[in-house]
Amino acid sequence: MLRKFKWCLIFLFCLYLSPTHGSEDSVLKKIAIAKNNSHLLEYANVVRYMVTKFIGNYTNTLIIMETCAISCDEHRLYHTTVLRYLLDNLNYTLAIQLFFGYPDDRPWDYNMLLVASYWDFEALRFRIPENEHERQFYIFIVLTWFLDDQASYYDDLYGIFCTCHYFNIKNVIIMNKPLNQNYFSFFSYSIYATDQCNENVTIEEINRYENGQLQKPFLFPDHQNNFHGCSLTICGHVIPPLIIFNGDANNEEHLKDIQRLRGIEGDILKLVARTMNLKLQLRLTPNTYSEKDGSRNSTGCFIDLEQNLAHMAIGGLSPLMSQSYKFSISYAHHTSPYVFIIRGGRPFGPIKQLLRPLEPKAWLAILLQLVISIVAIEMVLRFAKPSWRNFIFGPHNRHPIRNLFVSLMGNPLPSCNIPGKNFARFILMAWLLWCFELRNFYQGKLFDSLRLVKRAPSPRTIGELIERDYHLLTFFRSDLYPENKTEIVRNRANRLDLVNQSERHLTATAMLDYLAHYNMMHWNSTSLTYVEETIYNYHCVMFFPKHSMLLASFNSKFKMLSDAGITSHIGRKYIHPYFYNTKANMHARELPQISHKNLAGLYYIYAGMSVFSMFVFILELLSKCLGKLKGVLDYLH
């Protein structure tokens, strides 16, 4: 019994000593790791150099996320050492935040990850939430891998890059020091390369840090400016003059020929594709809208993007469309005013043309003066004595009211009706002078009216459209116009035809460029113009699937072309300036002002007649002295 008790004490004593012994071995092991890995500080120093030089200039906050899932003793020491070194040696202008939330929960876009393997990366649960924001994330991954297993090593790289590609993050760099090597490698990935265009991830070593120097002066490369002749599918909506397709939309051979694509947006897209060494595969679908319970369902190019049948969509697309929140939106590459389209003012009738030169108040004053004159003449004829009547009108003027209208119209009076006494002659001369001035003024105004204004004035504001009971033709109801004055018409061209041909007060909405193209195509029959009050500026953009990696590449090209004025030049190529100013052309026909140069022929005729008159006058003076000359002149008369 005593012997058994002795062995129990020995066993308990061993159990008591074993944790202390293990703890000491663990501490000694960590100290040995720290001493033996002399390149640990070099590892941290390279990280500090890259962060300071290539990240600190673009942000004031760096997010650092760190984890370790398997064999963490050595890797945790690496991570702790690197973190402490960064906190002690980074410039005070760059803040470090150890935050483990989702990337879109914070305003900073630069992230550094400290991981030992692909499984550590997955343990971070790194993801990009689906939302309306468009942001370019930059991820610098420090991979602390030590095993001499190249297959597993590249599998980890491939897994990390595939995860980033799934979230459409292209600015990803992995830094790692290969085992038993004296340099640090920087890896990135591409999905369009010279030897493959099937969007598979291709790992590339893009940079190397060796002997204290970096081979290339960048951390994040400029991705995807060269697609190496790869092909992208683009869904297009034919809407001239933005997108014009010279071919059969159902013919596959025609769709492969990108030269058949024309128009403002078509030419811009071809130019961008040429600069990026990119091939385009067209997919033309009707981009219409359907209404169900007041909401628009995805059809046409929208559903192609949602189902990944196309990489991008183009053709009169705007960020103001109701479904734009579902897609990534590019930089605006063309802008056109969005206006109400109406039929130009109808031509004035003959009576209206005669009444238009003078304002209603002027016609009222003339009519009032005539009424007063007629009443005064009638009172003199009825109540005045014959002597007074003869004194005012003349002894032979038996129809003064008739003579009043005859002289007003500019017709001559019979000589027998002209009064012989001074007072009556004074009244007659005053009346004739007033009529002469009035006729000259009216004829001058009538000339300008017939020359310049041939149509009734059109509404100039949206409020006038509503007041004049114009009905809006549109393909869906909106808040732009009263619902009781809105009629649904799906086809855009049919809407303009209805407005142009109908006698009703109809209006439609469209881009000013589309109206100008319609007027240019139907120049001999169109009478369409637009309301001067603009609804808004229509920005033409491209749609991409949400968080598409292609967005940044196309945005940089669009901005470059726009800043150089190339997009504006392409826009002017498809629309003649005459049809831009449709309202002025419709009303004024661009008639120039009458100048002295226009009247030069009249001046020559007047000068010739004056010279001839002077010559005849001189001959008449000479005829008093020369009898034969007088006979010749009498004969000519």
PDB file of C-alpha atoms in Angstrom, residues 76-348:
ATOM      1  CA  ARG A  76       1.902  35.267 -35.277  1.00  0.00           C
ATOM      2  CA  LEU A  77       5.380  36.382 -34.229  1.00  0.00           C
ATOM      3  CA  TYR A  78       5.991  37.658 -37.763  1.00  0.00           C
ATOM      4  CA  HIS A  79       2.711  39.549 -37.816  1.00  0.00           C
ATOM      5  CA  THR A  80       3.229  41.073 -34.393  1.00  0.00           C
ATOM      6  CA  THR A  81       6.740  42.182 -35.295  1.00  0.00           C
ATOM      7  CA  VAL A  82       5.625  43.780 -38.554  1.00  0.00           C
ATOM      8  CA  LEU A  83       2.723  45.567 -36.880  1.00  0.00           C
ATOM      9  CA  ARG A  84       4.890  46.935 -34.074  1.00  0.00           C
ATOM     10  CA  TYR A  85       7.536  48.051 -36.538  1.00  0.00           C
ATOM     11  CA  LEU A  86       4.944  49.884 -38.649  1.00  0.00           C
ATOM     12  CA  LEU A  87       3.435  51.617 -35.623  1.00  0.00           C
ATOM     13  CA  ASP A  88       6.895  52.732 -34.445  1.00  0.00           C
ATOM     14  CA  ASN A  89       8.355  53.859 -37.765  1.00  0.00           C
ATOM     15  CA  LEU A  90       5.550  55.112 -39.999  1.00  0.00           C
ATOM     16  CA  ASN A  91       5.204  58.817 -40.633  1.00  0.00           C
ATOM     17  CA  TYR A  92       2.825  60.560 -38.267  1.00  0.00           C
ATOM     18  CA  THR A  93       0.700  61.727 -41.248  1.00  0.00           C
ATOM     19  CA  LEU A  94      -0.514  58.152 -41.901  1.00  0.00           C
ATOM     20  CA  ALA A  95      -2.882  56.689 -39.359  1.00  0.00           C
ATOM     21  CA  ILE A  96      -3.158  52.945 -38.750  1.00  0.00           C
ATOM     22  CA  GLN A  97      -6.509  51.417 -37.957  1.00  0.00           C
ATOM     23  CA  LEU A  98      -6.873  47.787 -36.922  1.00  0.00           C
ATOM     24  CA  PHE A  99     -10.445  47.358 -38.052  1.00  0.00           C
ATOM     25  CA  PHE A 100     -12.065  44.110 -39.018  1.00  0.00           C
ATOM     26  CA  GLY A 101     -15.364  45.358 -40.451  1.00  0.00           C
ATOM     27  CA  TYR A 102     -16.454  45.120 -44.047  1.00  0.00           C
ATOM     28  CA  PRO A 103     -14.518  47.362 -46.486  1.00  0.00           C
ATOM     29  CA  ASP A 104     -17.601  49.316 -47.491  1.00  0.00           C
ATOM     30  CA  ASP A 105     -18.379  50.231 -43.880  1.00  0.00           C
ATOM     31  CA  ARG A 106     -15.594  52.811 -43.861  1.00  0.00           C
ATOM     32  CA  PRO A 107     -14.493  55.666 -46.124  1.00  0.00           C
ATOM     33  CA  TRP A 108     -10.900  54.477 -46.713  1.00  0.00           C
ATOM     34  CA  ASP A 109      -9.968  52.388 -49.725  1.00  0.00           C
ATOM     35  CA  TYR A 110      -6.418  51.221 -48.910  1.00  0.00           C
ATOM     36  CA  ASN A 111      -6.130  47.950 -47.015  1.00  0.00           C
ATOM     37  CA  MET A 112      -3.161  45.852 -45.878  1.00  0.00           C
ATOM     38  CA  LEU A 113      -3.663  42.202 -44.986  1.00  0.00           C
ATOM     39  CA  LEU A 114      -1.216  40.122 -42.943  1.00  0.00           C
ATOM     40  CA  VAL A 115      -1.926  36.470 -43.643  1.00  0.00           C
ATOM     41  CA  ALA A 116       0.087  33.244 -43.721  1.00  0.00           C
ATOM     42  CA  SER A 117      -1.958  31.280 -46.245  1.00  0.00           C
ATOM     43  CA  TYR A 118      -5.083  31.200 -48.352  1.00  0.00           C
ATOM     44  CA  TRP A 119      -7.001  29.777 -45.411  1.00  0.00           C
ATOM     45  CA  ASP A 120      -6.023  32.755 -43.298  1.00  0.00           C
ATOM     46  CA  PHE A 121      -7.284  35.016 -46.063  1.00  0.00           C
ATOM     47  CA  GLU A 122     -10.600  33.166 -46.102  1.00  0.00           C
ATOM     48  CA  ALA A 123     -10.786  33.419 -42.309  1.00  0.00           C
ATOM     49  CA  LEU A 124     -10.882  37.216 -42.630  1.00  0.00           C
ATOM     50  CA  ARG A 125     -14.288  36.821 -44.322  1.00  0.00           C
ATOM     51  CA  PHE A 126     -13.272  39.570 -46.698  1.00  0.00           C
ATOM     52  CA  ARG A 127     -16.107  40.623 -48.994  1.00  0.00           C
ATOM     53  CA  ILE A 128     -17.588  43.631 -50.783  1.00  0.00           C
ATOM     54  CA  PRO A 129     -21.285  44.203 -49.993  1.00  0.00           C
ATOM     55  CA  GLU A 130     -23.675  44.762 -52.870  1.00  0.00           C
ATOM     56  CA  ASN A 131     -24.679  48.423 -52.737  1.00  0.00           C
ATOM     57  CA  GLU A 132     -24.977  51.521 -54.891  1.00  0.00           C
ATOM     58  CA  HIS A 133     -21.472  52.831 -54.173  1.00  0.00           C
ATOM     59  CA  GLU A 134     -18.690  52.600 -56.751  1.00  0.00           C
ATOM     60  CA  ARG A 135     -15.263  52.462 -55.155  1.00  0.00           C
ATOM     61  CA  GLN A 136     -11.819  51.308 -56.193  1.00  0.00           C
ATOM     62  CA  PHE A 137     -10.280  49.240 -53.408  1.00  0.00           C
ATOM     63  CA  TYR A 138      -6.517  48.760 -53.114  1.00  0.00           C
ATOM     64  CA  ILE A 139      -5.354  45.674 -51.203  1.00  0.00           C
ATOM     65  CA  PHE A 140      -1.726  45.063 -50.220  1.00  0.00           C
ATOM     66  CA  ILE A 141      -1.364  41.492 -48.954  1.00  0.00           C
ATOM     67  CA  VAL A 142       1.743  40.481 -46.987  1.00  0.00           C
ATOM     68  CA  LEU A 143       1.951  36.703 -47.278  1.00  0.00           C
ATOM     69  CA  THR A 144       4.193  35.099 -44.640  1.00  0.00           C
ATOM     70  CA  TRP A 145       4.731  31.680 -46.227  1.00  0.00           C
ATOM     71  CA  PHE A 146       7.812  29.610 -45.293  1.00  0.00           C
ATOM     72  CA  LEU A 147       7.318  26.047 -46.518  1.00  0.00           C
ATOM     73  CA  ASP A 148       9.308  24.950 -49.546  1.00  0.00           C
ATOM     74  CA  ASP A 149       6.256  23.645 -51.368  1.00  0.00           C
ATOM     75  CA  GLN A 150       5.894  25.501 -54.657  1.00  0.00           C
ATOM     76  CA  ALA A 151       2.655  23.737 -55.639  1.00  0.00           C
ATOM     77  CA  SER A 152       0.872  24.684 -52.408  1.00  0.00           C
ATOM     78  CA  TYR A 153       2.418  28.149 -52.579  1.00  0.00           C
ATOM     79  CA  TYR A 154       0.987  28.915 -56.017  1.00  0.00           C
ATOM     80  CA  ASP A 155      -2.306  27.308 -55.064  1.00  0.00           C
ATOM     81  CA  ASP A 156      -2.583  29.818 -52.245  1.00  0.00           C
ATOM     82  CA  LEU A 157      -1.753  32.711 -54.578  1.00  0.00           C
ATOM     83  CA  TYR A 158      -4.286  31.459 -57.093  1.00  0.00           C
ATOM     84  CA  GLY A 159      -6.980  31.058 -54.435  1.00  0.00           C
ATOM     85  CA  ILE A 160      -6.479  34.570 -53.077  1.00  0.00           C
ATOM     86  CA  PHE A 161      -6.571  36.125 -56.555  1.00  0.00           C
ATOM     87  CA  CYS A 162      -9.661  34.113 -57.510  1.00  0.00           C
ATOM     88  CA  THR A 163     -11.461  35.425 -54.439  1.00  0.00           C
ATOM     89  CA  CYS A 164     -10.499  39.004 -55.325  1.00  0.00           C
ATOM     90  CA  HIS A 165     -11.617  38.464 -58.910  1.00  0.00           C
ATOM     91  CA  TYR A 166     -14.962  37.158 -57.640  1.00  0.00           C
ATOM     92  CA  PHE A 167     -15.447  40.462 -55.819  1.00  0.00           C
ATOM     93  CA  ASN A 168     -14.236  42.425 -58.892  1.00  0.00           C
ATOM     94  CA  ILE A 169     -11.187  43.872 -57.126  1.00  0.00           C
ATOM     95  CA  LYS A 170      -8.313  44.221 -59.553  1.00  0.00           C
ATOM     96  CA  ASN A 171      -5.900  46.364 -57.478  1.00  0.00           C
ATOM     97  CA  VAL A 172      -4.462  43.470 -55.460  1.00  0.00           C
ATOM     98  CA  ILE A 173      -0.755  42.951 -54.729  1.00  0.00           C
ATOM     99  CA  ILE A 174       0.735  40.014 -52.799  1.00  0.00           C
ATOM    100  CA  MET A 175       4.219  40.482 -51.322  1.00  0.00           C
ATOM    101  CA  ASN A 176       6.225  37.469 -50.282  1.00  0.00           C
ATOM    102  CA  LYS A 177       9.843  36.495 -49.734  1.00  0.00           C
ATOM    103  CA  PRO A 178      10.549  33.098 -51.298  1.00  0.00           C
ATOM    104  CA  LEU A 179      12.260  30.612 -49.021  1.00  0.00           C
ATOM    105  CA  ASN A 180      16.084  30.748 -49.130  1.00  0.00           C
ATOM    106  CA  GLN A 181      16.020  33.775 -51.459  1.00  0.00           C
ATOM    107  CA  ASN A 182      17.362  37.305 -50.972  1.00  0.00           C
ATOM    108  CA  TYR A 183      14.583  39.207 -52.672  1.00  0.00           C
ATOM    109  CA  PHE A 184      10.902  40.017 -52.179  1.00  0.00           C
ATOM    110  CA  SER A 185       8.448  39.241 -54.983  1.00  0.00           C
ATOM    111  CA  PHE A 186       5.292  41.222 -55.773  1.00  0.00           C
ATOM    112  CA  PHE A 187       2.522  39.342 -57.531  1.00  0.00           C
ATOM    113  CA  SER A 188      -0.627  40.527 -59.263  1.00  0.00           C
ATOM    114  CA  TYR A 189      -3.128  38.908 -61.596  1.00  0.00           C
ATOM    115  CA  SER A 190      -4.744  39.604 -64.940  1.00  0.00           C
ATOM    116  CA  ILE A 191      -7.752  38.122 -66.713  1.00  0.00           C
ATOM    117  CA  TYR A 192      -6.879  39.301 -70.246  1.00  0.00           C
ATOM    118  CA  ALA A 193      -3.451  38.222 -71.404  1.00  0.00           C
ATOM    119  CA  THR A 194      -1.680  37.594 -74.683  1.00  0.00           C
ATOM    120  CA  ASP A 195      -2.215  33.848 -74.639  1.00  0.00           C
ATOM    121  CA  GLN A 196      -5.694  33.643 -73.077  1.00  0.00           C
ATOM    122  CA  CYS A 197      -8.900  35.688 -73.236  1.00  0.00           C
ATOM    123  CA  ASN A 198     -11.304  33.471 -71.332  1.00  0.00           C
ATOM    124  CA  GLU A 199     -11.193  35.583 -68.153  1.00  0.00           C
ATOM    125  CA  ASN A 200      -9.191  32.999 -66.185  1.00  0.00           C
ATOM    126  CA  VAL A 201      -6.870  34.311 -63.507  1.00  0.00           C
ATOM    127  CA  THR A 202      -3.237  34.529 -64.632  1.00  0.00           C
ATOM    128  CA  ILE A 203      -0.630  35.149 -61.898  1.00  0.00           C
ATOM    129  CA  GLU A 204       2.197  37.531 -62.795  1.00  0.00           C
ATOM    130  CA  GLU A 205       5.274  38.659 -60.903  1.00  0.00           C
ATOM    131  CA  ILE A 206       5.150  42.377 -61.674  1.00  0.00           C
ATOM    132  CA  ASN A 207       7.898  43.697 -59.392  1.00  0.00           C
ATOM    133  CA  ARG A 208      10.814  42.670 -57.194  1.00  0.00           C
ATOM    134  CA  TYR A 209      12.662  44.236 -54.269  1.00  0.00           C
ATOM    135  CA  GLU A 210      16.311  43.168 -54.156  1.00  0.00           C
ATOM    136  CA  ASN A 211      19.486  44.633 -52.643  1.00  0.00           C
ATOM    137  CA  GLY A 212      17.569  47.585 -51.220  1.00  0.00           C
ATOM    138  CA  GLN A 213      16.114  48.624 -54.576  1.00  0.00           C
ATOM    139  CA  LEU A 214      12.757  48.256 -56.256  1.00  0.00           C
ATOM    140  CA  GLN A 215      12.922  47.237 -59.906  1.00  0.00           C
ATOM    141  CA  LYS A 216       9.840  49.265 -61.004  1.00  0.00           C
ATOM    142  CA  PRO A 217       8.634  52.452 -59.298  1.00  0.00           C
ATOM    143  CA  PHE A 218       5.104  51.373 -58.413  1.00  0.00           C
ATOM    144  CA  LEU A 219       3.142  49.159 -56.076  1.00  0.00           C
ATOM    145  CA  PHE A 220      -0.213  48.938 -57.880  1.00  0.00           C
ATOM    146  CA  PRO A 221       0.179  48.701 -61.675  1.00  0.00           C
ATOM    147  CA  ASP A 222      -2.057  50.400 -64.203  1.00  0.00           C
ATOM    148  CA  HIS A 223      -4.303  47.468 -65.090  1.00  0.00           C
ATOM    149  CA  GLN A 224      -6.169  46.643 -68.258  1.00  0.00           C
ATOM    150  CA  ASN A 225      -5.108  49.399 -70.613  1.00  0.00           C
ATOM    151  CA  ASN A 226      -4.200  46.650 -73.058  1.00  0.00           C
ATOM    152  CA  PHE A 227      -6.656  43.829 -73.610  1.00  0.00           C
ATOM    153  CA  HIS A 228      -4.279  42.009 -76.004  1.00  0.00           C
ATOM    154  CA  GLY A 229      -6.906  41.686 -78.732  1.00  0.00           C
ATOM    155  CA  CYS A 230      -9.455  39.975 -76.489  1.00  0.00           C
ATOM    156  CA  SER A 231     -13.140  40.297 -77.306  1.00  0.00           C
ATOM    157  CA  LEU A 232     -15.912  41.818 -75.173  1.00  0.00           C
ATOM    158  CA  THR A 233     -19.641  41.594 -75.813  1.00  0.00           C
ATOM    159  CA  ILE A 234     -21.471  44.895 -75.930  1.00  0.00           C
ATOM    160  CA  CYS A 235     -25.229  45.265 -75.955  1.00  0.00           C
ATOM    161  CA  GLY A 236     -26.341  48.215 -78.061  1.00  0.00           C
ATOM    162  CA  HIS A 237     -29.621  50.046 -78.462  1.00  0.00           C
ATOM    163  CA  VAL A 238     -29.932  51.641 -81.901  1.00  0.00           C
ATOM    164  CA  ILE A 239     -30.961  55.257 -81.374  1.00  0.00           C
ATOM    165  CA  PRO A 240     -29.672  57.709 -83.998  1.00  0.00           C
ATOM    166  CA  PRO A 241     -27.581  59.782 -83.968  1.00  0.00           C
ATOM    167  CA  LEU A 242     -26.030  58.130 -80.879  1.00  0.00           C
ATOM    168  CA  ILE A 243     -25.934  54.558 -82.190  1.00  0.00           C
ATOM    169  CA  ILE A 244     -26.388  53.764 -85.902  1.00  0.00           C
ATOM    170  CA  PHE A 245     -25.957  50.248 -87.300  1.00  0.00           C
ATOM    171  CA  ASN A 246     -25.484  49.865 -91.050  1.00  0.00           C
ATOM    172  CA  GLY A 247     -26.468  46.235 -91.397  1.00  0.00           C
ATOM    173  CA  ASP A 248     -28.844  43.486 -90.384  1.00  0.00           C
ATOM    174  CA  ALA A 249     -29.148  43.122 -86.618  1.00  0.00           C
ATOM    175  CA  ASN A 250     -30.063  39.445 -87.069  1.00  0.00           C
ATOM    176  CA  ASN A 251     -27.009  38.626 -89.184  1.00  0.00           C
ATOM    177  CA  GLU A 252     -24.119  37.288 -87.101  1.00  0.00           C
ATOM    178  CA  GLU A 253     -21.543  38.242 -89.730  1.00  0.00           C
ATOM    179  CA  HIS A 254     -22.782  41.838 -89.706  1.00  0.00           C
ATOM    180  CA  LEU A 255     -22.623  41.962 -85.908  1.00  0.00           C
ATOM    181  CA  LYS A 256     -18.973  40.846 -85.987  1.00  0.00           C
ATOM    182  CA  ASP A 257     -18.058  43.737 -88.303  1.00  0.00           C
ATOM    183  CA  ILE A 258     -17.523  46.616 -85.895  1.00  0.00           C
ATOM    184  CA  GLN A 259     -17.124  49.054 -88.803  1.00  0.00           C
ATOM    185  CA  ARG A 260     -20.875  48.840 -89.348  1.00  0.00           C
ATOM    186  CA  LEU A 261     -21.334  50.590 -86.020  1.00  0.00           C
ATOM    187  CA  ARG A 262     -21.616  54.349 -86.384  1.00  0.00           C
ATOM    188  CA  GLY A 263     -23.066  57.303 -84.543  1.00  0.00           C
ATOM    189  CA  ILE A 264     -21.738  59.575 -81.819  1.00  0.00           C
ATOM    190  CA  GLU A 265     -21.453  56.882 -79.146  1.00  0.00           C
ATOM    191  CA  GLY A 266     -20.512  54.266 -81.746  1.00  0.00           C
ATOM    192  CA  ASP A 267     -17.497  56.248 -82.947  1.00  0.00           C
ATOM    193  CA  ILE A 268     -16.404  57.037 -79.386  1.00  0.00           C
ATOM    194  CA  LEU A 269     -16.636  53.350 -78.474  1.00  0.00           C
ATOM    195  CA  LYS A 270     -14.628  52.270 -81.531  1.00  0.00           C
ATOM    196  CA  LEU A 271     -11.944  54.828 -80.705  1.00  0.00           C
ATOM    197  CA  VAL A 272     -11.707  53.585 -77.104  1.00  0.00           C
ATOM    198  CA  ALA A 273     -11.566  49.955 -78.277  1.00  0.00           C
ATOM    199  CA  ARG A 274      -8.743  50.777 -80.693  1.00  0.00           C
ATOM    200  CA  THR A 275      -6.671  52.514 -78.010  1.00  0.00           C
ATOM    201  CA  MET A 276      -7.077  49.546 -75.633  1.00  0.00           C
ATOM    202  CA  ASN A 277      -6.427  46.851 -78.276  1.00  0.00           C
ATOM    203  CA  LEU A 278      -9.893  45.477 -77.734  1.00  0.00           C
ATOM    204  CA  LYS A 279     -12.327  43.664 -80.032  1.00  0.00           C
ATOM    205  CA  LEU A 280     -16.060  44.195 -79.716  1.00  0.00           C
ATOM    206  CA  GLN A 281     -18.821  41.682 -80.334  1.00  0.00           C
ATOM    207  CA  LEU A 282     -22.118  43.478 -80.937  1.00  0.00           C
ATOM    208  CA  ARG A 283     -25.397  42.292 -79.494  1.00  0.00           C
ATOM    209  CA  LEU A 284     -28.295  44.510 -80.613  1.00  0.00           C
ATOM    210  CA  THR A 285     -31.517  44.073 -78.670  1.00  0.00           C
ATOM    211  CA  PRO A 286     -34.641  46.233 -78.325  1.00  0.00           C
ATOM    212  CA  ASN A 287     -34.205  48.316 -75.208  1.00  0.00           C
ATOM    213  CA  THR A 288     -37.827  48.875 -74.267  1.00  0.00           C
ATOM    214  CA  TYR A 289     -39.649  49.193 -70.979  1.00  0.00           C
ATOM    215  CA  SER A 290     -42.592  47.265 -69.648  1.00  0.00           C
ATOM    216  CA  GLU A 291     -44.915  48.447 -66.911  1.00  0.00           C
ATOM    217  CA  LYS A 292     -46.385  46.211 -64.281  1.00  0.00           C
ATOM    218  CA  ASP A 293     -47.938  47.596 -61.122  1.00  0.00           C
ATOM    219  CA  GLY A 294     -46.209  50.924 -61.770  1.00  0.00           C
ATOM    220  CA  SER A 295     -42.659  49.503 -61.956  1.00  0.00           C
ATOM    221  CA  ARG A 296     -40.438  48.802 -64.950  1.00  0.00           C
ATOM    222  CA  ASN A 297     -39.056  45.312 -65.404  1.00  0.00           C
ATOM    223  CA  SER A 298     -35.677  44.601 -66.942  1.00  0.00           C
ATOM    224  CA  THR A 299     -35.764  43.990 -70.673  1.00  0.00           C
ATOM    225  CA  GLY A 300     -33.370  44.364 -73.584  1.00  0.00           C
ATOM    226  CA  CYS A 301     -29.835  45.335 -72.616  1.00  0.00           C
ATOM    227  CA  PHE A 302     -30.702  45.552 -68.922  1.00  0.00           C
ATOM    228  CA  ILE A 303     -31.539  41.890 -68.641  1.00  0.00           C
ATOM    229  CA  ASP A 304     -28.451  41.033 -70.737  1.00  0.00           C
ATOM    230  CA  LEU A 305     -26.276  42.734 -68.123  1.00  0.00           C
ATOM    231  CA  GLU A 306     -28.084  41.079 -65.219  1.00  0.00           C
ATOM    232  CA  GLN A 307     -27.656  37.629 -66.780  1.00  0.00           C
ATOM    233  CA  ASN A 308     -23.998  38.304 -67.779  1.00  0.00           C
ATOM    234  CA  LEU A 309     -24.785  37.952 -71.478  1.00  0.00           C
ATOM    235  CA  ALA A 310     -22.954  41.225 -72.155  1.00  0.00           C
ATOM    236  CA  HIS A 311     -20.001  43.007 -70.575  1.00  0.00           C
ATOM    237  CA  MET A 312     -21.439  46.471 -71.125  1.00  0.00           C
ATOM    238  CA  ALA A 313     -24.388  48.337 -72.644  1.00  0.00           C
ATOM    239  CA  ILE A 314     -24.570  51.545 -74.663  1.00  0.00           C
ATOM    240  CA  GLY A 315     -27.090  53.567 -76.630  1.00  0.00           C
ATOM    241  CA  GLY A 316     -28.861  56.554 -75.084  1.00  0.00           C
ATOM    242  CA  LEU A 317     -28.434  55.308 -71.506  1.00  0.00           C
ATOM    243  CA  SER A 318     -28.608  57.811 -68.659  1.00  0.00           C
ATOM    244  CA  PRO A 319     -27.926  57.684 -64.894  1.00  0.00           C
ATOM    245  CA  LEU A 320     -31.456  59.055 -64.397  1.00  0.00           C
ATOM    246  CA  MET A 321     -33.058  55.839 -65.634  1.00  0.00           C
ATOM    247  CA  SER A 322     -35.041  54.094 -62.928  1.00  0.00           C
ATOM    248  CA  GLN A 323     -32.950  50.892 -63.022  1.00  0.00           C
ATOM    249  CA  SER A 324     -29.524  52.534 -63.109  1.00  0.00           C
ATOM    250  CA  TYR A 325     -28.906  51.614 -59.459  1.00  0.00           C
ATOM    251  CA  LYS A 326     -28.540  47.979 -60.531  1.00  0.00           C
ATOM    252  CA  PHE A 327     -25.452  48.689 -62.649  1.00  0.00           C
ATOM    253  CA  SER A 328     -22.123  50.456 -62.604  1.00  0.00           C
ATOM    254  CA  ILE A 329     -22.221  53.709 -64.548  1.00  0.00           C
ATOM    255  CA  SER A 330     -19.354  55.103 -66.593  1.00  0.00           C
ATOM    256  CA  TYR A 331     -18.111  58.644 -67.035  1.00  0.00           C
ATOM    257  CA  ALA A 332     -20.446  60.751 -69.203  1.00  0.00           C
ATOM    258  CA  HIS A 333     -18.989  60.858 -72.714  1.00  0.00           C
ATOM    259  CA  HIS A 334     -21.723  62.922 -74.415  1.00  0.00           C
ATOM    260  CA  THR A 335     -24.289  65.463 -73.214  1.00  0.00           C
ATOM    261  CA  SER A 336     -27.420  66.784 -74.890  1.00  0.00           C
ATOM    262  CA  PRO A 337     -30.357  68.876 -73.570  1.00  0.00           C
ATOM    263  CA  TYR A 338     -33.510  66.867 -72.861  1.00  0.00           C
ATOM    264  CA  VAL A 339     -36.477  68.928 -74.076  1.00  0.00           C
ATOM    265  CA  PHE A 340     -40.165  68.862 -74.909  1.00  0.00           C
ATOM    266  CA  ILE A 341     -40.767  68.512 -78.658  1.00  0.00           C
ATOM    267  CA  ILE A 342     -43.755  70.188 -80.262  1.00  0.00           C
ATOM    268  CA  ARG A 343     -44.957  71.016 -83.712  1.00  0.00           C
ATOM    269  CA  GLY A 344     -43.804  74.424 -84.920  1.00  0.00           C
ATOM    270  CA  GLY A 345     -46.361  77.244 -84.844  1.00  0.00           C
ATOM    271  CA  ARG A 346     -49.023  76.809 -87.487  1.00  0.00           C
ATOM    272  CA  PRO A 347     -48.964  79.336 -90.371  1.00  0.00           C
ATOM    273  CA  PHE A 348     -51.037  82.481 -89.931  1.00  0.00           C
TER     274      PHE A 348
END
